[in-house]
Amino acid sequence: MKIRTAGLLFLFLSITFANAQQPIHLIPQPVDIQVQRGSFSITKSASISYNKPQAQAVADMTAQKLNMPTGFGIRAQAGKKGAIRFDLNDTPDSKLGKEGYTLDASSKGIIITANEPAGLFYGMQSLLQLLPKEIESKTATTATWTIPAVRITDYPRFAWRGIMLDVSRHFFSKEDVKKYIDQLARLKYNTFHWHLTDDNGWRIEIKSLPKLTEVGAWRVQRAGHFGNRLDPKPGETASYGGFYTQEDIKEIIKFAQDRNVTIVPEIDVPGHSMAALAAYPELSCTKATVSVNPGTAFSEWYGNGTFKMLVENTLNPSDEKVYEFLDKVFTEVAALFPNPYIHVGGDECYKGYWAQDPGCQALMKQLNIRHVEDLQGYFMNRVEKILKAKGKKLLGWDEILEGGISPEATVMSWRGVKGGIEAAHMGHDVVMTPTTFAYIDYQQSDIDPPIYASLRTKKSYSFEPVPDGVDAKHILGGQANLWTEQVPNLRYAEYMSYPRSWALADVYWSPKEIKNWETFVPRMETHFDRADVAQINYSRAVYDAIIKTSLKNGKLVLELDSEVPNLDIFYSIDDTMPDAFSTKYSQPVELPDGPITLRVITYRAGKPIGHLIILSRDALQKRAGR
Ligand code: ACM
């Protein structure tokens, strides 16, 4: 027992401190790491080799990534003689599959092997993470470019490891989209779900329907919280927005392919279609003129996901013109994107305008449908036929299960995992992306600007994508979703994405058995330092106190906690600024009656580390559910 403990301790220390300067802190955590003695230093006389032409691209990319920060002029050459070798296996190693790799670093050099170029690409990402953080520098810098001797065998748990970016609520330029894709590829994500259309902007050029981007890509400029913004004024110029030309899209697809990322485009119908209706109002039931919405209070929400749209944003399922429109859209989308899937949305479709519409009522009669909700099934089945004719598979949010859909349709479970479980039991393939673990637009702690709900990094880390009792073969994998109502630029997209997308990278890549929050925390902290050098933004909200309240015998009870271990939490309720000499939290406390304000701050090893959080009695009371 003693020996085992000592052995484990040695293993921990050797993994953490294999080299005094560079702990082995990879994200996602590889399947297996064997730490060896020694290290290898990359010098300016180092060379890179590749054994087959298909391995050249990653070898060239590695040279480029090394040369920028080191200032070296390392070149990649065909053969097997490089200090850094990229070797594609002659006989596939079945354990590695399409995306796995081995990385063998010794004092003699580095050999990365894989069955396919994708695996070599991921081997390169691990190699870069093994180098000191200065490797992230955008300019030539000095460092000892040493990697510890190590043997890694690695392959993903799930085939679908995605991130969704909503470019409708806010527009992200072509360069920003590329940067974001590059960042997710470093984390071994392989799917970019591109939410291209919504009420607030249509972002993809459709040549046969030019008004979609002439009109639909532009809204009036507005400040303030999304959902409470001022309506467009009559005659006001729609000056905010943008779209991707088909040439832009081809360029982004190629950029992504070079990084083993496939792009799933989303055209969100029949709801969330106000931008399309601003361009072609004849496709709605009322045919009313609408504007591309700048984030006004256009809906009312009643809890449990029930809501009413105050402005029509749905296509009319009873109008053949709608299907002609969709045929044109999907013809061009299918021709552009090589991915077998097209995401057709299907979420949050308000049926109130359908219920009032004589055409919809006639169609319901003809189809012998009693509930207006079932028109969604009719609509989705029509859309699926259109996609099938173009050789594409239908993917949609879990609402597509309502009203019936063919078993070949793939379901993205977002309203928790319930839809995913139901879909998998029915034989559908499923991508898990529940709000409860994977919605990275939610607040990370009390410091973040308010948005619909809260999701801490530790919670994301705890996600298990295969629910009990579900056949794992139907769970393709999972995603993080970044909706951008409150995300106006890439810098803030990064802030919302990290570290939660680091946590989810472990969830979707690493074996379930080795997932461990305590070992993730130091890896995350190493990546904070690396992100600083890379000038990638991230949130430090993991250091903020978790503040919970409850009501006990009419009294408000306060509970404080932290995500990161070994933090000290100090607080005040006497309108003083808390520090390490204030009351230290140790157990739940009953708060006194009266108009108190809670102030909380965390420290680590005697130094403040979290944000100061300030909550009024009203906020604390509300948190207790009253
Ligand atoms: C969604 O969040 N409306 C899919």
XYZ file of C-alpha atoms and ligand atoms in Angstrom:
630
model
C 0.000 0.000 0.000
C 2.796 2.338 0.963
C 4.743 1.493 -2.169
C 1.689 2.038 -4.339
C 1.050 5.426 -2.775
C 4.668 6.396 -3.228
C 4.472 5.153 -6.813
C 1.358 7.219 -7.487
C 2.958 10.226 -5.869
C 6.008 9.782 -8.076
C 3.795 9.479 -11.128
C 1.887 12.643 -10.157
C 5.072 14.579 -9.477
C 6.717 13.342 -12.619
C 3.693 14.214 -14.754
C 3.362 17.611 -13.134
C 7.026 18.502 -12.839
C 8.688 16.437 -15.557
C 10.513 19.594 -16.362
C 10.800 22.428 -13.869
C 9.592 24.934 -16.469
C 7.032 22.922 -18.349
C 4.513 20.789 -16.576
C 2.788 18.288 -18.847
C -0.552 20.025 -18.865
C -2.390 19.094 -22.023
C -5.983 19.925 -22.908
C -7.719 17.698 -23.729
C -6.076 15.122 -21.477
C -4.569 12.318 -23.620
C -5.598 8.700 -23.204
C -2.158 7.660 -21.952
C 1.007 9.559 -21.031
C 4.191 7.765 -20.028
C 6.765 10.181 -18.678
C 10.344 9.184 -19.477
C 13.671 10.523 -18.304
C 15.301 13.322 -20.267
C 14.131 15.888 -22.747
C 14.611 17.136 -26.281
C 15.496 20.684 -27.252
C 14.482 22.147 -30.574
C 17.316 24.269 -31.947
C 17.722 26.228 -35.137
C 19.470 23.308 -36.808
C 16.461 21.050 -36.155
C 14.613 19.608 -39.136
C 11.161 18.197 -39.723
C 10.465 15.174 -41.916
C 7.362 13.477 -43.290
C 7.252 9.974 -44.701
C 4.374 10.329 -47.177
C 3.034 13.204 -49.291
C -0.229 13.297 -47.274
C 1.820 14.152 -44.179
C 3.487 17.171 -45.729
C 0.800 19.722 -44.837
C 1.077 19.112 -41.101
C 4.884 19.043 -41.279
C 4.852 22.414 -43.072
C 2.349 23.805 -40.580
C 4.550 22.655 -37.693
C 7.564 24.395 -39.230
C 5.541 27.576 -39.580
C 4.251 27.374 -35.987
C 7.765 26.807 -34.633
C 9.502 29.419 -36.770
C 7.377 32.398 -35.766
C 8.144 32.422 -32.002
C 11.626 30.877 -32.217
C 12.827 32.967 -35.127
C 14.336 29.774 -36.599
C 14.089 28.823 -40.246
C 13.163 25.167 -39.802
C 12.011 23.406 -42.994
C 10.014 20.246 -43.563
C 11.450 17.661 -45.929
C 10.337 14.289 -47.259
C 11.987 11.317 -45.568
C 12.395 9.877 -42.099
C 15.401 11.752 -40.847
C 13.975 14.830 -39.095
C 14.478 15.693 -35.462
C 10.691 15.931 -35.560
C 9.166 13.148 -37.665
C 5.609 12.897 -38.941
C 5.046 9.310 -40.018
C 1.820 7.921 -41.415
C 1.479 4.237 -40.577
C 1.826 1.737 -43.439
C -0.432 -0.623 -41.528
C -3.175 1.175 -39.632
C -3.096 0.851 -35.849
C -6.762 0.062 -35.150
C -6.599 1.561 -31.671
C -5.800 4.994 -33.118
C -8.669 5.142 -35.610
C -8.931 8.173 -37.909
C -7.913 10.846 -35.433
C -5.557 9.143 -32.964
C -1.785 9.497 -32.808
C 1.278 8.499 -30.851
C 3.927 10.984 -29.818
C 7.310 9.704 -28.748
C 9.724 12.320 -27.469
C 13.179 11.247 -26.321
C 16.593 12.864 -26.155
C 17.032 11.746 -29.782
C 14.028 13.537 -31.200
C 10.262 13.428 -31.639
C 8.254 10.935 -33.665
C 4.567 11.444 -34.245
C 2.691 8.602 -35.923
C -0.912 8.248 -37.012
C -3.097 6.375 -39.455
C -4.333 9.556 -41.114
C -3.258 13.196 -41.438
C -5.913 14.204 -38.853
C -4.028 12.195 -36.225
C -0.735 13.843 -37.175
C -2.450 17.227 -36.832
C -3.522 16.355 -33.278
C -0.032 15.036 -32.541
C 1.269 18.447 -33.610
C -1.188 20.182 -31.259
C 0.031 18.052 -28.348
C 3.655 18.729 -29.301
C 2.997 22.483 -29.246
C 1.340 22.181 -25.822
C 4.405 20.313 -24.538
C 6.626 23.265 -25.458
C 6.958 26.281 -23.141
C 4.234 28.912 -23.275
C 6.463 31.240 -25.330
C 5.667 29.006 -28.296
C 2.360 30.933 -28.367
C 4.167 34.224 -28.990
C 3.241 36.146 -32.120
C 6.741 37.560 -32.406
C 10.236 36.034 -32.173
C 11.164 35.529 -28.552
C 13.767 33.737 -26.472
C 13.074 30.566 -24.535
C 14.530 27.116 -24.108
C 12.512 25.164 -26.626
C 12.600 21.922 -24.678
C 10.004 19.214 -24.479
C 10.085 16.525 -21.810
C 10.712 12.929 -22.847
C 7.284 11.392 -23.009
C 5.296 8.712 -24.769
C 1.710 9.566 -25.559
C -0.952 7.344 -27.063
C -4.106 9.266 -27.773
C -7.445 9.071 -29.589
C -10.877 10.637 -29.087
C -13.807 9.265 -27.129
C -16.374 10.829 -29.490
C -16.365 11.386 -33.250
C -18.408 14.636 -32.955
C -16.659 17.298 -30.892
C -18.272 20.578 -31.765
C -18.572 24.241 -31.034
C -21.476 26.326 -32.324
C -21.013 30.010 -33.057
C -24.062 32.200 -33.650
C -23.085 34.845 -36.218
C -26.631 36.183 -36.599
C -27.143 38.035 -33.322
C -23.759 39.620 -33.889
C -21.734 39.416 -37.066
C -18.212 38.009 -36.905
C -15.881 38.809 -39.791
C -14.304 36.140 -41.970
C -10.987 36.657 -40.188
C -12.634 36.320 -36.767
C -14.382 33.101 -37.802
C -11.058 31.673 -38.978
C -9.358 32.643 -35.738
C -12.122 30.994 -33.721
C -11.916 27.806 -35.815
C -8.139 27.754 -35.368
C -8.583 28.026 -31.609
C -11.059 25.179 -31.439
C -8.837 22.959 -33.607
C -6.041 23.406 -31.043
C -8.371 21.777 -28.517
C -9.021 18.874 -30.875
C -12.594 19.940 -31.627
C -13.438 18.791 -35.142
C -16.869 20.297 -35.859
C -17.802 23.944 -36.304
C -21.556 24.419 -36.211
C -22.184 27.735 -37.926
C -25.519 29.317 -36.914
C -25.883 31.438 -40.050
C -29.441 32.692 -39.919
C -31.813 33.974 -37.274
C -34.140 36.897 -36.511
C -31.235 39.285 -36.269
C -29.341 38.708 -39.487
C -29.067 36.400 -42.524
C -25.350 35.827 -43.051
C -24.909 33.563 -46.085
C -25.040 34.758 -49.672
C -27.726 32.934 -51.653
C -27.228 34.027 -55.243
C -30.751 33.113 -56.382
C -32.291 35.115 -53.492
C -30.208 38.300 -53.347
C -32.503 40.158 -50.956
C -31.592 37.693 -48.184
C -28.300 39.517 -47.801
C -29.156 42.898 -49.364
C -31.924 43.310 -46.776
C -31.641 40.419 -44.327
C -28.000 40.914 -43.359
C -28.495 44.403 -41.964
C -30.215 45.811 -38.917
C -30.266 49.167 -37.208
C -27.372 49.938 -34.884
C -28.404 49.553 -31.243
C -26.810 49.625 -27.809
C -28.082 48.101 -24.589
C -29.166 44.718 -23.369
C -30.405 42.390 -26.114
C -34.135 41.846 -25.764
C -34.757 45.336 -24.408
C -33.440 47.436 -27.247
C -35.314 50.215 -28.996
C -37.376 49.425 -32.107
C -36.166 50.624 -35.502
C -37.444 54.130 -36.274
C -39.306 54.756 -39.549
C -36.772 55.374 -42.309
C -33.781 54.545 -40.093
C -30.819 53.085 -41.993
C -29.973 49.465 -41.208
C -26.215 49.886 -40.863
C -25.105 47.030 -38.554
C -24.373 43.590 -39.968
C -22.628 41.789 -42.763
C -22.602 38.445 -44.521
C -20.257 35.896 -46.021
C -20.050 35.681 -49.792
C -19.904 32.181 -51.241
C -16.213 32.816 -51.952
C -15.693 33.727 -48.254
C -17.433 30.515 -47.261
C -15.280 28.376 -49.557
C -12.192 30.022 -48.063
C -13.374 29.326 -44.515
C -14.277 25.707 -45.372
C -10.754 25.167 -46.769
C -9.188 26.841 -43.732
C -11.216 24.544 -41.473
C -10.417 21.417 -43.520
C -6.705 22.165 -43.133
C -7.313 21.923 -39.380
C -9.445 18.759 -39.443
C -12.574 20.808 -38.784
C -15.766 20.157 -40.696
C -18.431 22.844 -40.877
C -22.110 22.161 -40.281
C -24.143 25.097 -41.595
C -27.404 25.960 -39.855
C -30.339 27.581 -41.621
C -32.813 28.007 -38.772
C -36.408 27.392 -39.920
C -39.404 27.594 -39.639
C -39.052 29.884 -36.577
C -36.191 32.324 -35.983
C -36.740 33.535 -39.557
C -37.356 37.271 -39.150
C -34.287 38.273 -41.191
C -35.522 36.141 -44.110
C -39.012 37.630 -43.737
C -37.599 41.167 -43.730
C -36.312 40.298 -47.219
C -39.291 38.216 -48.404
C -42.380 39.069 -46.272
C -44.604 37.019 -48.596
C -43.238 33.847 -46.933
C -45.041 34.520 -43.628
C -48.713 34.011 -42.788
C -49.568 37.690 -42.266
C -47.178 38.892 -45.005
C -46.564 41.921 -42.791
C -43.469 44.025 -43.374
C -40.915 43.304 -40.654
C -37.406 44.577 -39.946
C -34.321 42.552 -39.206
C -34.582 42.632 -35.454
C -31.968 44.601 -33.514
C -32.730 42.865 -30.205
C -36.058 44.370 -29.173
C -38.581 42.875 -26.741
C -40.314 40.933 -29.530
C -41.415 37.948 -27.455
C -42.992 37.149 -24.094
C -41.788 34.147 -22.076
C -44.020 32.378 -19.573
C -41.674 29.746 -18.079
C -41.253 26.077 -19.067
C -40.171 27.184 -22.528
C -43.643 28.508 -23.424
C -43.698 31.850 -25.190
C -45.453 34.155 -27.579
C -43.912 36.038 -30.500
C -45.199 39.619 -30.643
C -43.827 39.916 -34.184
C -44.155 37.077 -36.698
C -40.861 35.247 -37.308
C -42.129 31.965 -38.798
C -42.326 30.717 -42.358
C -45.808 29.687 -43.481
C -45.851 25.863 -43.716
C -48.974 25.863 -45.900
C -47.481 27.956 -48.691
C -45.765 26.121 -51.558
C -43.732 29.278 -52.196
C -41.958 28.577 -48.874
C -40.726 25.187 -50.094
C -39.631 26.709 -53.418
C -37.677 29.257 -51.374
C -36.130 26.554 -49.195
C -35.249 24.477 -52.234
C -33.264 27.417 -53.617
C -31.544 28.050 -50.288
C -30.612 24.424 -49.673
C -29.480 23.881 -53.285
C -26.805 26.523 -52.757
C -25.976 25.529 -49.166
C -25.624 21.855 -50.160
C -23.349 22.749 -53.055
C -21.059 24.809 -50.805
C -20.605 22.623 -47.729
C -19.098 19.130 -48.017
C -20.437 18.058 -44.589
C -23.167 15.402 -44.977
C -25.417 17.300 -42.544
C -27.372 20.497 -42.892
C -28.774 21.812 -39.606
C -32.280 23.135 -40.164
C -32.963 24.515 -36.682
C -36.561 23.710 -35.785
C -36.256 25.280 -32.326
C -38.604 27.685 -30.585
C -41.128 27.902 -33.387
C -44.136 29.927 -32.260
C -47.310 28.494 -33.839
C -49.688 31.367 -32.940
C -49.693 32.873 -36.448
C -50.200 29.428 -38.003
C -53.235 28.853 -35.768
C -54.858 32.039 -37.145
C -54.026 31.424 -40.782
C -56.721 30.094 -43.159
C -54.084 28.400 -45.348
C -52.654 26.523 -42.344
C -56.141 25.551 -41.181
C -56.989 24.190 -44.642
C -53.726 22.237 -44.699
C -54.442 20.780 -41.254
C -57.842 19.639 -42.483
C -56.327 18.111 -45.586
C -53.682 16.284 -43.539
C -56.183 15.342 -40.866
C -54.040 17.086 -38.226
C -55.827 18.286 -35.068
C -53.034 20.254 -33.385
C -51.232 23.151 -34.972
C -47.994 21.830 -33.374
C -48.166 18.888 -35.772
C -47.657 21.242 -38.703
C -44.035 21.439 -37.548
C -43.691 17.711 -38.310
C -45.221 18.235 -41.763
C -42.845 21.145 -42.407
C -39.759 19.253 -41.236
C -40.613 16.215 -43.329
C -40.902 18.472 -46.394
C -37.520 20.003 -45.546
C -35.976 16.570 -45.108
C -37.198 15.572 -48.595
C -35.540 18.681 -50.024
C -32.268 17.858 -48.246
C -32.366 14.213 -49.314
C -32.777 15.248 -52.923
C -29.513 17.141 -52.540
C -27.739 14.214 -50.849
C -27.800 15.770 -47.385
C -28.899 14.526 -43.979
C -31.190 16.504 -41.698
C -29.979 17.636 -38.297
C -32.154 19.740 -36.020
C -32.720 20.914 -32.461
C -34.699 18.503 -30.297
C -38.043 20.148 -31.198
C -37.868 18.236 -34.512
C -39.083 15.222 -32.552
C -42.397 17.031 -32.084
C -44.829 16.205 -34.831
C -42.785 13.277 -36.127
C -39.588 13.060 -38.140
C -37.945 10.238 -40.079
C -35.624 7.909 -38.122
C -32.675 9.029 -40.238
C -32.874 12.552 -38.821
C -30.179 13.451 -36.286
C -31.197 15.289 -33.147
C -29.275 17.940 -31.248
C -30.420 17.744 -27.646
C -30.402 21.219 -26.105
C -33.352 21.376 -23.663
C -31.436 19.221 -21.235
C -30.624 15.635 -22.212
C -34.268 14.508 -22.233
C -34.759 15.021 -25.973
C -31.508 13.210 -26.644
C -32.504 10.221 -24.525
C -35.912 10.015 -26.187
C -34.357 10.363 -29.649
C -31.701 7.696 -28.993
C -34.380 5.288 -27.729
C -36.257 5.910 -30.999
C -33.084 5.032 -32.947
C -32.002 8.546 -33.941
C -28.391 9.623 -33.778
C -27.886 12.368 -31.225
C -25.469 15.201 -30.519
C -25.602 16.215 -26.872
C -25.466 19.917 -26.165
C -27.716 20.578 -23.178
C -28.164 24.074 -21.732
C -27.284 22.613 -18.328
C -23.682 21.791 -19.291
C -22.850 23.128 -22.722
C -24.402 26.612 -23.147
C -21.330 28.775 -23.001
C -23.345 31.966 -23.499
C -24.507 31.644 -19.874
C -22.903 33.571 -17.012
C -19.753 32.025 -15.521
C -20.113 33.672 -12.108
C -21.878 36.644 -10.539
C -19.290 38.941 -12.103
C -20.487 38.346 -15.676
C -23.084 40.628 -17.261
C -26.515 39.036 -16.760
C -27.862 36.597 -19.347
C -30.471 33.864 -19.229
C -28.824 31.507 -16.742
C -25.595 30.501 -15.116
C -23.130 27.723 -15.987
C -19.866 27.320 -14.115
C -16.816 25.643 -15.604
C -16.887 22.875 -13.001
C -20.447 22.046 -14.018
C -19.428 21.855 -17.693
C -16.556 19.601 -16.675
C -18.938 17.220 -14.906
C -20.941 16.557 -18.088
C -21.407 12.910 -19.098
C -22.767 12.860 -22.673
C -24.000 9.242 -22.588
C -26.951 9.071 -20.173
C -27.583 5.869 -18.253
C -29.624 3.367 -20.211
C -28.873 4.905 -23.615
C -27.136 2.929 -26.333
C -23.816 4.757 -26.685
C -23.725 4.023 -30.414
C -26.418 6.674 -30.946
C -24.497 9.423 -29.128
C -22.265 10.894 -31.811
C -20.724 13.285 -29.314
C -21.331 16.766 -28.026
C -20.926 20.471 -28.476
C -20.488 23.767 -26.728
C -22.919 26.407 -28.004
C -22.087 30.089 -28.094
C -25.178 32.209 -28.725
C -24.187 35.812 -29.228
C -27.074 38.025 -28.157
C -24.678 39.562 -25.629
C -21.408 38.736 -27.413
C -20.529 41.633 -29.729
C -16.984 40.669 -30.761
C -14.397 37.886 -30.919
C -12.574 39.011 -27.803
C -15.756 38.484 -25.782
C -16.520 35.237 -27.638
C -13.162 34.020 -26.330
C -13.992 35.205 -22.817
C -17.214 33.171 -22.879
C -15.571 30.164 -24.533
C -12.622 29.653 -22.188
C -12.148 27.885 -19.895
C -15.526 26.158 -20.392
C -14.574 24.889 -23.863
C -11.357 23.545 -22.349
C -13.459 21.637 -19.822
C -15.728 20.330 -22.582
C -12.689 19.376 -24.697
C -11.844 16.850 -21.969
C -15.485 15.735 -21.855
C -15.691 15.036 -25.599
C -12.147 13.750 -26.178
C -10.729 12.098 -23.055
C -11.694 8.693 -21.645
C -14.431 9.024 -19.036
C -12.286 7.076 -16.547
C -9.486 9.658 -16.401
C -11.666 12.757 -16.178
C -10.840 14.513 -12.931
C -11.622 18.117 -11.931
C -8.687 18.318 -9.495
C -6.194 17.482 -12.240
C -8.025 19.697 -14.738
C -7.550 22.810 -12.547
C -3.730 22.987 -12.835
C -3.973 22.219 -16.541
C -6.492 25.050 -16.901
C -4.182 27.402 -15.017
C -1.270 26.526 -17.301
C -3.542 27.297 -20.238
C -4.427 30.675 -18.715
C -0.711 31.512 -18.918
C -0.465 30.193 -22.449
C -3.579 32.119 -23.515
C -1.977 35.300 -22.131
C 0.980 34.807 -24.472
C -1.311 33.858 -27.367
C -3.432 36.970 -26.640
C -6.535 34.818 -26.376
C -9.099 36.094 -23.902
C -10.603 33.923 -21.165
C -12.618 34.251 -17.988
C -11.135 33.944 -14.511
C -14.586 33.462 -12.978
C -13.560 30.001 -11.738
C -11.880 31.840 -8.855
C -15.086 33.650 -7.845
C -17.041 32.425 -4.859
C -20.171 30.391 -5.504
C -22.919 32.143 -3.572
C -26.054 30.225 -2.643
C -28.918 31.156 -0.338
C -31.869 29.299 1.080
C -34.706 30.045 3.457
C -34.835 28.248 6.792
C -37.577 29.104 9.297
C -38.061 32.435 7.530
C -34.356 33.300 7.793
C -32.008 33.745 4.886
C -29.114 31.266 5.044
C -25.894 31.898 3.120
C -23.662 29.168 1.712
C -20.356 29.905 0.013
C -18.166 27.571 -1.978
C -15.495 27.618 -4.672
C -14.794 25.703 -7.847
C -11.025 25.787 -7.472
C -9.683 23.861 -4.463
C -7.735 25.559 -1.655
C -9.325 28.980 -1.843
C -10.147 30.981 1.278
C -13.418 32.849 1.120
C -13.843 36.105 3.075
C -16.995 38.159 3.317
C -18.603 41.172 4.949
C -22.196 42.212 5.579
C -21.335 45.510 7.272
C -20.634 47.659 4.223
C -16.875 47.224 4.493
C -14.598 45.973 1.736
C -13.659 42.382 2.578
C -10.052 41.220 2.699
C -8.073 38.428 4.342
C -8.832 39.930 7.786
C -12.616 39.866 7.278
C -14.816 36.966 8.351
C -13.563 33.739 6.812
C -16.340 31.492 5.581
C -16.402 28.007 7.050
C -20.032 26.922 7.262
C -23.550 28.099 6.342
C -24.513 31.303 8.115
C -27.881 32.768 8.959
C -27.995 36.355 7.696
C -29.530 39.047 9.914
C -32.782 40.744 8.854
C -32.476 44.190 7.376
C -31.065 45.905 4.300
C -27.651 44.195 4.316
C -25.262 43.930 1.366
C -23.025 40.886 0.996
C -19.474 41.369 -0.255
C -17.381 38.272 -0.968
C -13.811 37.784 -2.135
C -11.556 34.738 -2.495
C -7.869 34.438 -1.649
C -5.277 31.813 -2.416
C -2.072 31.516 -0.390
C -2.690 34.952 1.130
C -3.335 36.769 -2.165
C -6.691 37.920 -3.541
C -7.576 35.829 -6.584
C -11.320 36.072 -7.308
C -13.415 39.092 -8.165
C -15.159 41.040 -5.451
C -18.821 40.038 -5.681
C -21.454 42.377 -4.240
C -25.058 41.246 -3.785
C -27.928 43.174 -2.244
C -30.412 41.580 0.118
C -32.954 41.567 -2.705
C -30.600 39.607 -4.945
C -29.827 37.150 -2.121
C -33.519 36.771 -1.371
C -34.325 36.150 -5.043
C -31.621 33.493 -5.160
C -33.331 31.688 -2.286
C -36.401 31.439 -4.482
C -38.424 34.307 -3.079
C -31.707 27.017 -28.847
O -30.981 27.309 -27.890
N -32.762 27.761 -29.163
C -31.446 25.843 -29.642
